[in-house]
Every structure is written in structure tokens, then in C-alpha cells.
Coordinates of C-alpha atoms and ligand atoms in Angstrom, one line a residue:
X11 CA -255.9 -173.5 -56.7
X12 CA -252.1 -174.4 -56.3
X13 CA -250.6 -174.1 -52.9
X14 CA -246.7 -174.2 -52.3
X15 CA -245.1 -174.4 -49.2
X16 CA -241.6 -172.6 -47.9
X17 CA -240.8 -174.0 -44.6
X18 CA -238.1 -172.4 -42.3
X19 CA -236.5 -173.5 -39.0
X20 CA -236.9 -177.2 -36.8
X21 CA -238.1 -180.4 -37.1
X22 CA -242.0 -179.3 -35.1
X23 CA -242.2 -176.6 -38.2
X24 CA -242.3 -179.3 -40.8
X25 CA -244.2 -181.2 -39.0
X26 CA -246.8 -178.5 -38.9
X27 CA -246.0 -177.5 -42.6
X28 CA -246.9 -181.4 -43.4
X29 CA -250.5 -181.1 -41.1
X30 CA -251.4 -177.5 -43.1
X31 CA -250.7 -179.8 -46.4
X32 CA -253.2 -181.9 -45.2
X33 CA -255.6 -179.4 -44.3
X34 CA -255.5 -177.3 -47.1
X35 CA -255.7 -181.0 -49.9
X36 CA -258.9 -181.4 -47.3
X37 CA -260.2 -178.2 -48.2
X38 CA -260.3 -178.8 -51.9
X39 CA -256.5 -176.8 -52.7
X40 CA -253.7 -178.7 -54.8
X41 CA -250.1 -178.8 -53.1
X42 CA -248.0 -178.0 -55.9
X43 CA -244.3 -179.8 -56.2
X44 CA -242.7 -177.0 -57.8
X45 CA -243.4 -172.9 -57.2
X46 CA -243.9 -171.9 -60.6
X47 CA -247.1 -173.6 -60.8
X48 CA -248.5 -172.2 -57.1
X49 CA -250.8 -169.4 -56.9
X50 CA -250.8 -169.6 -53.2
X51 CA -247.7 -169.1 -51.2
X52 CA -246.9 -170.5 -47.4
X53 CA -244.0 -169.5 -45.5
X54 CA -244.1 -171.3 -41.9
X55 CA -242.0 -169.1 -40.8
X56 CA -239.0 -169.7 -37.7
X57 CA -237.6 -166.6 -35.7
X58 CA -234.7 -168.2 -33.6
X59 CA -231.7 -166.2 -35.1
X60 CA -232.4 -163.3 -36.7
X61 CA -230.3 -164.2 -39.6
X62 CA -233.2 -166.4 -40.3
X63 CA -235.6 -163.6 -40.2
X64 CA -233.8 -162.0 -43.0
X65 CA -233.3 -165.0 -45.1
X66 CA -237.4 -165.3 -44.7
X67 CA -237.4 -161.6 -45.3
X68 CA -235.5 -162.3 -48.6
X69 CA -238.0 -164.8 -49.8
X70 CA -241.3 -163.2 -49.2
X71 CA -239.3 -160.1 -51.1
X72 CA -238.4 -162.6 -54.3
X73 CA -241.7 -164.1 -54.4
X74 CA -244.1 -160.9 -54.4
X75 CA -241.4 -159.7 -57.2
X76 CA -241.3 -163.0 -59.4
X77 CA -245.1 -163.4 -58.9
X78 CA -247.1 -160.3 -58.3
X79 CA -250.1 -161.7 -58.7
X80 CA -250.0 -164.8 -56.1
X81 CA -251.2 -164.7 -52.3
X82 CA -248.8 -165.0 -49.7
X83 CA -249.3 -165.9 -46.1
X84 CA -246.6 -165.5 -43.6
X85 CA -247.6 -168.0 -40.5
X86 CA -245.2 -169.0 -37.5
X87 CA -242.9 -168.1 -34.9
X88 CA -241.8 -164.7 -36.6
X89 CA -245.1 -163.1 -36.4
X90 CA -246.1 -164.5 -33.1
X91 CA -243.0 -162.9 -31.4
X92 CA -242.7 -160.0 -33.8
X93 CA -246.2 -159.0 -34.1
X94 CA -245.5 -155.1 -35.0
X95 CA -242.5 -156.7 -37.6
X96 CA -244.6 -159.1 -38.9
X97 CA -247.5 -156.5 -39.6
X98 CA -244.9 -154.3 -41.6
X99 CA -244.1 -156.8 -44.5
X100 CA -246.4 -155.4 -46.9
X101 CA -245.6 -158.2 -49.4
X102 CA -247.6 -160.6 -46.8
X103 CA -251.3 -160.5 -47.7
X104 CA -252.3 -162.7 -45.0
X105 CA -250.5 -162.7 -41.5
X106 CA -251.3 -165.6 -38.8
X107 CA -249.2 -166.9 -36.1
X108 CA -248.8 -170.2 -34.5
X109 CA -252.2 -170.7 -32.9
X110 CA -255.1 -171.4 -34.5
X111 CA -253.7 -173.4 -37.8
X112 CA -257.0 -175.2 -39.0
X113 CA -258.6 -172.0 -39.7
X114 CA -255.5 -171.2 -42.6
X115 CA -257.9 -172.8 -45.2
X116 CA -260.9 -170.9 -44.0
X117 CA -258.9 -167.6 -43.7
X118 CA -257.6 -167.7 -47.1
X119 CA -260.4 -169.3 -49.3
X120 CA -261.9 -165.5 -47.1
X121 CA -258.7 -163.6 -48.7
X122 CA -260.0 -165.0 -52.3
X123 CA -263.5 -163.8 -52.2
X124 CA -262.8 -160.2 -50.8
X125 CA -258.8 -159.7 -51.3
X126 CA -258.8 -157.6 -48.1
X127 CA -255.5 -158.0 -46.1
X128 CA -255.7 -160.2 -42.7
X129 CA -253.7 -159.9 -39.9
X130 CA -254.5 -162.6 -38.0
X131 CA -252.4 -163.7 -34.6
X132 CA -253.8 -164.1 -31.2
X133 CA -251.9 -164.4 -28.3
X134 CA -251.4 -167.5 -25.8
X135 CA -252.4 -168.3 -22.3
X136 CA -250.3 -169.5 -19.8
X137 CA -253.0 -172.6 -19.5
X138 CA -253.5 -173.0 -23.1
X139 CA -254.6 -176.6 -24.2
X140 CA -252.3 -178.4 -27.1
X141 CA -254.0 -177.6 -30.1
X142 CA -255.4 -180.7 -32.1
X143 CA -253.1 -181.9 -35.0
X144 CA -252.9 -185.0 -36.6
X145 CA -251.0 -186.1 -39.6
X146 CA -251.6 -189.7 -41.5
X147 CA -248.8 -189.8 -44.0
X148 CA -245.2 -188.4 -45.0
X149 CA -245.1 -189.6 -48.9
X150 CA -241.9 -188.4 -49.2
X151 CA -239.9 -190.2 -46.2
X152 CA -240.3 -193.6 -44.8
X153 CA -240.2 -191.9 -41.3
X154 CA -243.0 -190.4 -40.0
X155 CA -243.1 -187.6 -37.5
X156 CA -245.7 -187.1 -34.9
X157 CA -245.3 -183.7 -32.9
X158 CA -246.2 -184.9 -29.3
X159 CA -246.0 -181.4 -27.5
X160 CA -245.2 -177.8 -28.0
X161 CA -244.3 -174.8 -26.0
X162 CA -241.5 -174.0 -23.7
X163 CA -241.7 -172.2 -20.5
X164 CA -237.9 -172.7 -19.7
X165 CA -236.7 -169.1 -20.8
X166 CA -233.1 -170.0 -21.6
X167 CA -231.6 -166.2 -21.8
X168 CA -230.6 -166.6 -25.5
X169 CA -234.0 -168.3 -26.4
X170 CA -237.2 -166.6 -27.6
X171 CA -238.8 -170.0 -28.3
X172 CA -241.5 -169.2 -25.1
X173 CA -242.3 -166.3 -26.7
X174 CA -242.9 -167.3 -29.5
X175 CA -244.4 -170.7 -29.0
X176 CA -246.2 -170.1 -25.7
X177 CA -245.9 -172.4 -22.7
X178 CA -245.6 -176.7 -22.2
X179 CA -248.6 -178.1 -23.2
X180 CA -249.2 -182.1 -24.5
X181 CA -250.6 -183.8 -27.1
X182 CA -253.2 -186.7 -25.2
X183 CA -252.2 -190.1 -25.4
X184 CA -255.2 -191.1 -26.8
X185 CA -254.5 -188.3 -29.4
X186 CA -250.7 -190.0 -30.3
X187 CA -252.1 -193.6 -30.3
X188 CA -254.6 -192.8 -32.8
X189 CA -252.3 -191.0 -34.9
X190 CA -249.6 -193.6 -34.4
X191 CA -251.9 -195.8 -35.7
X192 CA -253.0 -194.1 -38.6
X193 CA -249.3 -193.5 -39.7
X194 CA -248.4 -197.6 -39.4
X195 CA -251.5 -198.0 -41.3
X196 CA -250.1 -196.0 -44.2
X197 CA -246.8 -198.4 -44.2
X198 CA -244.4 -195.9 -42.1
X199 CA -241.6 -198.2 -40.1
X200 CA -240.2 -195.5 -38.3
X201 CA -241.5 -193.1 -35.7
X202 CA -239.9 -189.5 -34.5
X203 CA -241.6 -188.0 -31.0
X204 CA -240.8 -184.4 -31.8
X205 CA -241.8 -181.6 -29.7
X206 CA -240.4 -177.9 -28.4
X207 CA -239.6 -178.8 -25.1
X208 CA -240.0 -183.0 -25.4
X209 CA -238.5 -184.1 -22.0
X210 CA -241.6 -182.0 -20.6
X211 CA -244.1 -183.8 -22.2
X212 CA -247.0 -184.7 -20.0
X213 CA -246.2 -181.7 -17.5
X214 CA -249.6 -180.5 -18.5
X215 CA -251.3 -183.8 -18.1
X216 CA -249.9 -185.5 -15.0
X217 CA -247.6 -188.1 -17.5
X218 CA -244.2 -188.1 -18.5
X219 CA -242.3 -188.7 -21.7
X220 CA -241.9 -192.3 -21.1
X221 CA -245.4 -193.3 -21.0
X222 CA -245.7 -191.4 -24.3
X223 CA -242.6 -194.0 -26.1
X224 CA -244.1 -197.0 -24.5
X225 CA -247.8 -196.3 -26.3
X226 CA -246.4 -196.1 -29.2
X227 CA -243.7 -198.5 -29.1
X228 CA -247.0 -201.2 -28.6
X229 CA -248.5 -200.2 -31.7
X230 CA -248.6 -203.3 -34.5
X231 CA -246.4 -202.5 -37.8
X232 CA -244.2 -199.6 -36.0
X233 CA -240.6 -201.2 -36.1
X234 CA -238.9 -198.1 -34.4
X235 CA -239.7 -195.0 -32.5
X236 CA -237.2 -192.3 -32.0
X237 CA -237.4 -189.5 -30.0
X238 CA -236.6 -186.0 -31.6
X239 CA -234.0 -183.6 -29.4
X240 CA -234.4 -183.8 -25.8
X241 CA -233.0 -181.3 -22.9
X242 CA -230.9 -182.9 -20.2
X243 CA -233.6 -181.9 -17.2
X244 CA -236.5 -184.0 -16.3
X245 CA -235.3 -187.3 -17.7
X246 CA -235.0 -189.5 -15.0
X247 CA -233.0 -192.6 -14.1
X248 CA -236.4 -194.3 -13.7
X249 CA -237.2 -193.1 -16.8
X250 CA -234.2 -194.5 -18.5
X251 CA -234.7 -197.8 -17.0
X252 CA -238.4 -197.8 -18.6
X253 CA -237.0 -196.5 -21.6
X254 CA -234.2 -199.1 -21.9
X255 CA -237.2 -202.3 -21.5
X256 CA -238.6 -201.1 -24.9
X257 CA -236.8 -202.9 -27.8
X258 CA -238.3 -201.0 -30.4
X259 CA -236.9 -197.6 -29.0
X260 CA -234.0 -196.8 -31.0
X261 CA -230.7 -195.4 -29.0
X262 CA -230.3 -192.3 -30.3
X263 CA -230.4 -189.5 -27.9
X264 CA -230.1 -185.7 -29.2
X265 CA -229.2 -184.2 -25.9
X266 CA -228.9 -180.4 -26.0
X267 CA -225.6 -179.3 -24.5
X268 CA -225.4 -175.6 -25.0
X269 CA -222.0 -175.5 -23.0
X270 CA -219.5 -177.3 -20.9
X271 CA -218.7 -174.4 -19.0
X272 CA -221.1 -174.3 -15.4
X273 CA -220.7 -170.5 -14.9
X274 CA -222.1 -169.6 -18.9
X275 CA -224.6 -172.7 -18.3
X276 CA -226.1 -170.5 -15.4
X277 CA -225.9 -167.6 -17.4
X278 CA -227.4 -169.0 -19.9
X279 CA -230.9 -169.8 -17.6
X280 CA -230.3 -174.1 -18.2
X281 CA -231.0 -176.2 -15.5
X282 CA -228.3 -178.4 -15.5
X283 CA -224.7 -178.3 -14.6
X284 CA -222.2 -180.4 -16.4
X285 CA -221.6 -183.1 -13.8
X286 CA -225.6 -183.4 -13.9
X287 CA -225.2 -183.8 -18.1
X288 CA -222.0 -186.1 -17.6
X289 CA -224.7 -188.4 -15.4
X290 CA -227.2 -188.2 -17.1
X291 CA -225.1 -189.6 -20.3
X292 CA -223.5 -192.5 -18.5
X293 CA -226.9 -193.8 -17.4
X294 CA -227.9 -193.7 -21.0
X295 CA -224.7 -195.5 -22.4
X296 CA -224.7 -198.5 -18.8
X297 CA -228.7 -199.0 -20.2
X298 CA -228.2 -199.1 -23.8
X299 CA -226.6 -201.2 -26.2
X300 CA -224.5 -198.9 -28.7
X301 CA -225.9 -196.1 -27.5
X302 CA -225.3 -192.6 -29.3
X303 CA -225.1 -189.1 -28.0
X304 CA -225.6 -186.2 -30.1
X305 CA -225.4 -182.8 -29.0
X306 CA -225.9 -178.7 -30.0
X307 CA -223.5 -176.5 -28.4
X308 CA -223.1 -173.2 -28.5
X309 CA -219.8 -170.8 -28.9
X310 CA -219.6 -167.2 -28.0
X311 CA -222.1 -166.3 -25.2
X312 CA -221.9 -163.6 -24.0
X313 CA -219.0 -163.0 -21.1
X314 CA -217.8 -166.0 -22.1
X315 CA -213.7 -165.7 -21.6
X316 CA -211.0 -167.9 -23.0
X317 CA -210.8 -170.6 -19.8
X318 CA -215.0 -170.6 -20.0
X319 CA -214.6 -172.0 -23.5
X320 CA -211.8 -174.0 -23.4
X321 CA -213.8 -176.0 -20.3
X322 CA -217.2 -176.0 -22.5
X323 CA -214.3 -177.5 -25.3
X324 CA -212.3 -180.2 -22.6
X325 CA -216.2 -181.5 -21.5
X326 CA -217.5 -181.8 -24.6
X327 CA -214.3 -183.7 -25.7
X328 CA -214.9 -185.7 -22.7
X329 CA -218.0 -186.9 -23.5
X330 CA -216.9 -188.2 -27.0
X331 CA -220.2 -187.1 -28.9
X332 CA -221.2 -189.5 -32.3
X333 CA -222.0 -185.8 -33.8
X334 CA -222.4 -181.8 -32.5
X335 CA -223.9 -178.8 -34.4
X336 CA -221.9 -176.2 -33.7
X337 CA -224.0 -172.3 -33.4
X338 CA -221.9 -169.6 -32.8
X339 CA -224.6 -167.7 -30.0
X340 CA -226.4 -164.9 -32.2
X341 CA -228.0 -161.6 -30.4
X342 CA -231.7 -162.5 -30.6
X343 CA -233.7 -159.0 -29.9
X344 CA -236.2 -160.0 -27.0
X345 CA -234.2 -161.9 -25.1
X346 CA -232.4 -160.8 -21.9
X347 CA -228.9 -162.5 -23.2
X348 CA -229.2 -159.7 -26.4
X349 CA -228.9 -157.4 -23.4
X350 CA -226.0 -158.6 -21.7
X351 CA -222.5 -156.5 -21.3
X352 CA -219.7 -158.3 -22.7
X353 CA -220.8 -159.3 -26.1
X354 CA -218.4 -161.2 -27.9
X355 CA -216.8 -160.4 -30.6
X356 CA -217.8 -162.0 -34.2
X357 CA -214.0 -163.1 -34.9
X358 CA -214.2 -164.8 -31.7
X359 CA -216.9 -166.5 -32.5
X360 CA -216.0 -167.4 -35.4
X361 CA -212.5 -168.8 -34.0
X362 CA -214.3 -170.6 -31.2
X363 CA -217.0 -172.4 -33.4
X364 CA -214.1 -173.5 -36.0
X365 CA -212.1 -174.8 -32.7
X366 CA -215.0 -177.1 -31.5
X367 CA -216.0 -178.1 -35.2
X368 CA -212.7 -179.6 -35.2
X369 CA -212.5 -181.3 -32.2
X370 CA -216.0 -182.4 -33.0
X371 CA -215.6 -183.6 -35.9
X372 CA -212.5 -185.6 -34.9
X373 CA -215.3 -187.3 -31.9
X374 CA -217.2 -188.2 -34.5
X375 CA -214.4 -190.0 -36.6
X376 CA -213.7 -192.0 -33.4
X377 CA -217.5 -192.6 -33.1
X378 CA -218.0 -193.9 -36.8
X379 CA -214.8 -196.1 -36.6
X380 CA -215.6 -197.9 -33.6
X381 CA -218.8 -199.4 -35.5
X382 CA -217.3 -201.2 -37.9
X383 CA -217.2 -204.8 -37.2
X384 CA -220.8 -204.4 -36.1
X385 CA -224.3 -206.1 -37.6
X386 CA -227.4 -203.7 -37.0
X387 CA -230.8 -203.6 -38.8
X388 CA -230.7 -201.1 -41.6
X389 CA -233.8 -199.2 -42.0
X390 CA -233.3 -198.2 -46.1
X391 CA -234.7 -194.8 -47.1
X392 CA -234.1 -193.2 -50.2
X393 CA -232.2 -194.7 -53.5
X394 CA -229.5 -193.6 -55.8
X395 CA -230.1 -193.5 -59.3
X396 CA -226.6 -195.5 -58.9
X397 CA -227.8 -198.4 -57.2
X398 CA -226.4 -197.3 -53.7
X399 CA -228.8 -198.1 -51.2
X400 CA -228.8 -195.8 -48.2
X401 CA -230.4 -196.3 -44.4
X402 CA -230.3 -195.7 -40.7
X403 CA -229.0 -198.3 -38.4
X404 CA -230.7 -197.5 -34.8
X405 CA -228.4 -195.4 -33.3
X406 CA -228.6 -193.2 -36.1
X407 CA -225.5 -194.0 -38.3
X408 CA -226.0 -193.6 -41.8
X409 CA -224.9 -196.3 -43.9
X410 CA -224.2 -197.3 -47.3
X411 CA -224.2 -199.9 -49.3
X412 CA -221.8 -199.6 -52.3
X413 CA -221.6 -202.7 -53.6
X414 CA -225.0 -203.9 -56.2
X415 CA -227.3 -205.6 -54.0
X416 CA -230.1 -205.4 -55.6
X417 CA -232.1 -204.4 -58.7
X418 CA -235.0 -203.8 -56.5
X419 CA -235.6 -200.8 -54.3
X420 CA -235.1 -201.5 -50.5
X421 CA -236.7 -198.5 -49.5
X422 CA -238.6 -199.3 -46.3
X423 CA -236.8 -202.5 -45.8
X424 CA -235.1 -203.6 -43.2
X425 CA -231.7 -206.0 -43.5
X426 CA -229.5 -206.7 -41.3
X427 CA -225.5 -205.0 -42.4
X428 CA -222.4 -205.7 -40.9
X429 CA -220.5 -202.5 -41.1
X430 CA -216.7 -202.7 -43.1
X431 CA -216.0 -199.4 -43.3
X432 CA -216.3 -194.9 -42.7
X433 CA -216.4 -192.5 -45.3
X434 CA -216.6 -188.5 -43.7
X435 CA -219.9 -188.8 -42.5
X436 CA -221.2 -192.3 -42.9
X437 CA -220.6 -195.8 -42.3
X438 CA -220.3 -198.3 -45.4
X439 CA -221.8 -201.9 -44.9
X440 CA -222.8 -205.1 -46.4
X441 CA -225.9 -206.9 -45.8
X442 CA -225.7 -209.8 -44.1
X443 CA -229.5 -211.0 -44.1
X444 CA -233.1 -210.1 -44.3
X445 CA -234.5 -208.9 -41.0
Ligands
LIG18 S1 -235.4 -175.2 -23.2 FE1 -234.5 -173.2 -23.5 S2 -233.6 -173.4 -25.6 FE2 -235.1 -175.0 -25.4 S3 -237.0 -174.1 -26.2 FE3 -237.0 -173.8 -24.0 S4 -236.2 -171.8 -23.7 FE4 -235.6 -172.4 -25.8

């Protein structure tokens, strides 16, 4: 039977979306490229805004109308925090949360024999153990992902992530070296440590994040390891200095901000004030060569006045960011922030986000302009039909190469580019010489 696959939210779910691939072309089922051709339907679901839960909503609706007579299994973070929700949707016929994936195949080749509805979503421990998942190959990409811990026992009052996810646990080393292995085996270049929480990792296991990076960065054929979004606590500045000895780590660091304002950062349940950020980021930048910060911030929270933004707006300026998503904060029911007096309005909001979009966007003008001039190794990915080769230098600039370089696909490749130029959001280069 065909199997196709909706995935919603972060970088973890299609992670996770890629291992139940695996697990269900293991169990004898096809993974179909397009919909029409799927008699099976999986919707990894995501539950952080509940805009998202409708869009989801909107889906399972279209599918059980288009094609009445497929199965469809809603897994994920919406049913594991919404359990009673989740159990409405009548156009689900299997429900399962995020524990307990391998058994998907099991539960549904079940569903086929006796067509009985399963609701299916046990609850987590506060010592629960990472549940084994391993992954050997992303055809599609010529990165490869390995999800090195989940959970999240932070409770950031906006957040319903440890609710839905449960609380830190780790992947064992042994675990990520084998995996690691596998996935350099199978000709990926590129590594991304992802995880909920990452910065934890090893909480569970008396290790840290860095011993993590360094395993991998000593496996054979793996050019560059990356790590996925990190939060600003727990990363020390002996871990940096550790970090910084490992050529093949790639400086890049995703550092969630949420705000620049201290008095909405308590609010908000982080555990970081901005001076504590603002150090955090120097040590980065003194211990890496073109170093790039990236960010998420968030506009709107709730009691959040005028002067709180306008000092979340002048730090974030300050710290001259290579690129910011910008969420204005949405009410997630569940969470103590939903309760909060002094919600702000949506025009607000919406004024606010458009503010820091702007002033973010002019960051990362600076930031692409001050690499031209610059040689990196290019990491190519995919190709134009047009001949423009396209790739990541290590501190994640995207780059382009219009001129004709080749007939041949770089894909995979990596060359050295100088870079000449900026469009919006990318840098244009020439290639300068093999690696
Ligand atoms: S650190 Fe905060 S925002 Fe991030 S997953 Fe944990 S609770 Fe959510």
C-alpha cells in the first residue's frame, strides 16, 4: 500500500517524518511522491500556535473529503497535548502521539485487517529514556539530519512544547556515532544536530552538547556538522572554546532571542537576561572566524508597553543579527502566558513585527554585504534547470553562482567561491577552485 506523508511544524518533526518513512518502506509499505496515488495518509502533526492547529485541521478535513476511502493517522504534538481535541476529529481513523513511533506500522497494518478506530497516545514520565531512532539517508538533500535529543522541561510561559514533547532526554553517543556513520556511508557531506531543547543535550546522561559535535565532527567522510537552534542558557565559555578547536563545525549559531527587553524576558520564564545573550554572542564572534548569529524573536507579549519593545528593538539592532524570524506572540491555550492580563492587541502586533522586520531585514543587508570580497567553501545542494548552481558557505550564506560553470551537476560538491556580490537574500559568487 501507498503511504504519503503531511508534515507540520520544526526541523525534529521532519526529522521524525523521515525515520517513520523508513519504518514503514521496512515494513513492506510504498512512500508515495505525490497524494493522489496514497491510500495511507500521515499527518506529523505540530501544535505550537494554534493557527497551525487549524491549518492541520483544514487538511485532515480536505483529505477525508477528496479521498473518502483512504486511512488517515493524525501523530504528533497536537494529540499529545490535546488529547480530548485530538480524539474529536472524526476524519482521523488512527490517533497516536509522539511516543512510541515504531509501533505506527504495527498499529496500522492492525487498522487494515479490522478497520476499528485507534486512539492511541500514552503519556510521558518525568524520567522517560530517549526513544531509539535512527535514520540512514535523506535522498532528497545533501544534508542529513540526526535528531540528537528531545523534550523540554524549561516551561517558557508562551511555550507548550513540555507538554507536548515531555521532558530533556538524549540520544547516547554511541547511538549518534553509529548513525553518523551510517549517514557518511550513504554520501551525506553535511551534518545538522537538531533537537527540542539542544543546548541541554546530555542533561540526562551526565554529558554536554559539545562532547556530542566533537564525535561526530571525528567521523571519516563528514565535511561539516552544524548544529540546529540553540537557547542561549547552558552553553558555556568552555564549551565554546571546545567548540571553536573543531574545524569541521560550521559557525552558524541559531540563538533563540525571544526579546531584548529583561522585564518581558522574565515574563516570559527564559533564563537569560540580555547582557547574559550580549555575552554569550561576543564569545562566539572573539572564537570564530566569520561567525553568524541568527535569531527568533518575538513581538507582542503580553504587557509588553511601547518602551519594553522599543528596548527588545535597540538590542536586537545592537547585536547586528545575519537573519531574525519575526513571530508576533500567539495565545497558545495551555499555557500560563494565554492567561495573562494585558493581552496585546493584534494591530499592535502587527505594527511591532512589521517594525522589527524592517530593521531586521536592514541587519541582514549589512550582514550579506560585508561578505563580499570573501573565499569560503561552497557546499552545492540543489540545481536550476538554468544552470545556476546554488550552496551554503559555512556560516550559512546562501550563494549563487550565475555565471555557467559547469555542464555537470555540483550537487554535493564542494569549491571554494569568492563572493562579488548580494541579491535580497543571498550572496552571488564565483568559484575560485576545487576544495
Ligand atoms: S526552551 Fe522554552 S521555548 Fe524552547 S522548547 Fe523549551 S519551553 Fe519551549
Amino acid at each position: 500500500m501507498n503511504i504519503y506523508f503531511f508534515t507540520f511544524g520544526c526541523k525534529v518533526n521532519l526529522y521524525e517524518t523521515e525515520n517513520m518513512k523508513e519504518l514503514f518502506s521496512e515494513a513492506g509499505y510504498t512512500v508515495s511522491e505525490t497524494e493522489q496515488e496514497a491510500d495511507i495518509f500521515i499527518i506529523n502533526s505540530c501544535t505550537v500556535t494554534e493557527n497551525g492547529d487549524k491549518k492541520m485541521k483544514k487538511e485532515l478535513r480536505r483529505l477525508k473529503r477528496t479521498y473518502p476511502e483512504c486511512i488517515i493517522v493524525l501523530t504528533g504534538c497536537f494529540p499529545q497535548a490535546f488529547y480530548d481535541k485530538a480524539e474529536q476529529i472524526r476524519e482521523a481513523d488512527i490517533i497516536t502521539g509522539t511516543k512510541n513511533r515504531s509501533m505506527l506500522p504495527a498499529i496500522v497494518s492492525n487498522h487494515i485487517k479490522d478497520r476499528k478506530r485507534t486512539v492511541n497516545v500514552s503519556q510521558y514520565n518525568r524520567k522517560e529514556a530517549f526513544e531509539s531512532c535512527s535514520n540512514k539517508g535523506y535522498w532528497n538533500n545533501t544534508r542529513a539530519f540526526i535528531k540528537i535529543q528531545d523534550g523540554c522541561g524549561m516551561f517558557c510561559t508562551y511555550c507548550i512544547i513540555p507538554y507536548s514533547r515531555g521532558n530533556f532526554r538524549s540520544k547516547p553517543l554511541d547511538d549518534i556515532i553509529h548513525e553518523a556513520e551510517n549517514l557518511a556511508a550513504a554520501g551525506h557531506k553535511e551534518l545538522v544536530l537538531t533537537g527540542i531543547n539542544l543546548s541541554f543535550y546530555g542533561i540526562d546522561l551526565g554529558k554536554r552538547l559539545v562532547d556530542a559535535v566533537e564525535a561526530v565532527c571525528r567521523i571519516n567522510g563528514i565535511e561539516r556538522v552544524r548544529l540546529s537552534s540553540i537557547e542561549p542558557e547552558m552553553i558555556t565559555y568552555e564549551d565554546i572554546k571546545r567548540f571553536s578547536a573543531l574545524e569541521k563545525l560550521c559557525p552558524h549559531f541559531h540563538l533563540s532571542l525571544q526579546s531584548g527587553c529583561d522585564k518581558t524576558l522574565r515574563a516570559m520564564n527564559r533564563h537569560y537576561l540580555s547582557e547574559d545573550y550580549e555575552k554569550l554572542v561576543s564569545a562566539l564572534r572573539e572564537n570564530f572566524t566569520d561567525c553568524s548569529i541568527t535569531t527568533d524573536i518575538m513581538v507582542g507579549f503580553p504587557d509588553e508597553t511601547d518602551n519594553d519593545f522599543q528596548q527588545s528593538l535597540d538590542f536586537a539592532k545592537s547585536i547586528g543579527f545575519a537573519k531574525a524570524h519575526i513571530f508576533p506572540y500567539s495565545r497558545r491555550k495551555g499555557t500560563p502566558a494565554a492567561e495573562m492580563p494585558d493581552q496585546i492587541s493584534q494591530d499592535i502586533k502587527r505594527r511591532r513585527a512589521a517594525e522589527m522586520e524592517e530593521a531586521m531585514s536592514e541587519s541582514r543587508e549589512k550582514f550579506l554585504s560585508s561578505q563580499i570580497g570573501k573565499v569560503f567553501p561552497v557546499l552545492f545542494e540543489r540545481e536550476k534547470q538554468d544552470g545556476i548552481h546554488n550552496g551554503y558557505t559555512p556560516n550559512y550564506t546562501k550563494v549563487k553562482i550565475l555565471t555557467k560553470y559547469s555542464d555537470k551537476s555540483l550537487r554535493n560538491e564542494l569549491f571554494y567561491v569568492k563572493i562579488i556580490g548580494t541579491e535580497k537574500d543571498f550572496c552571488i559568487g564565483e568559484i575560485v577552485s576545487n576544495h
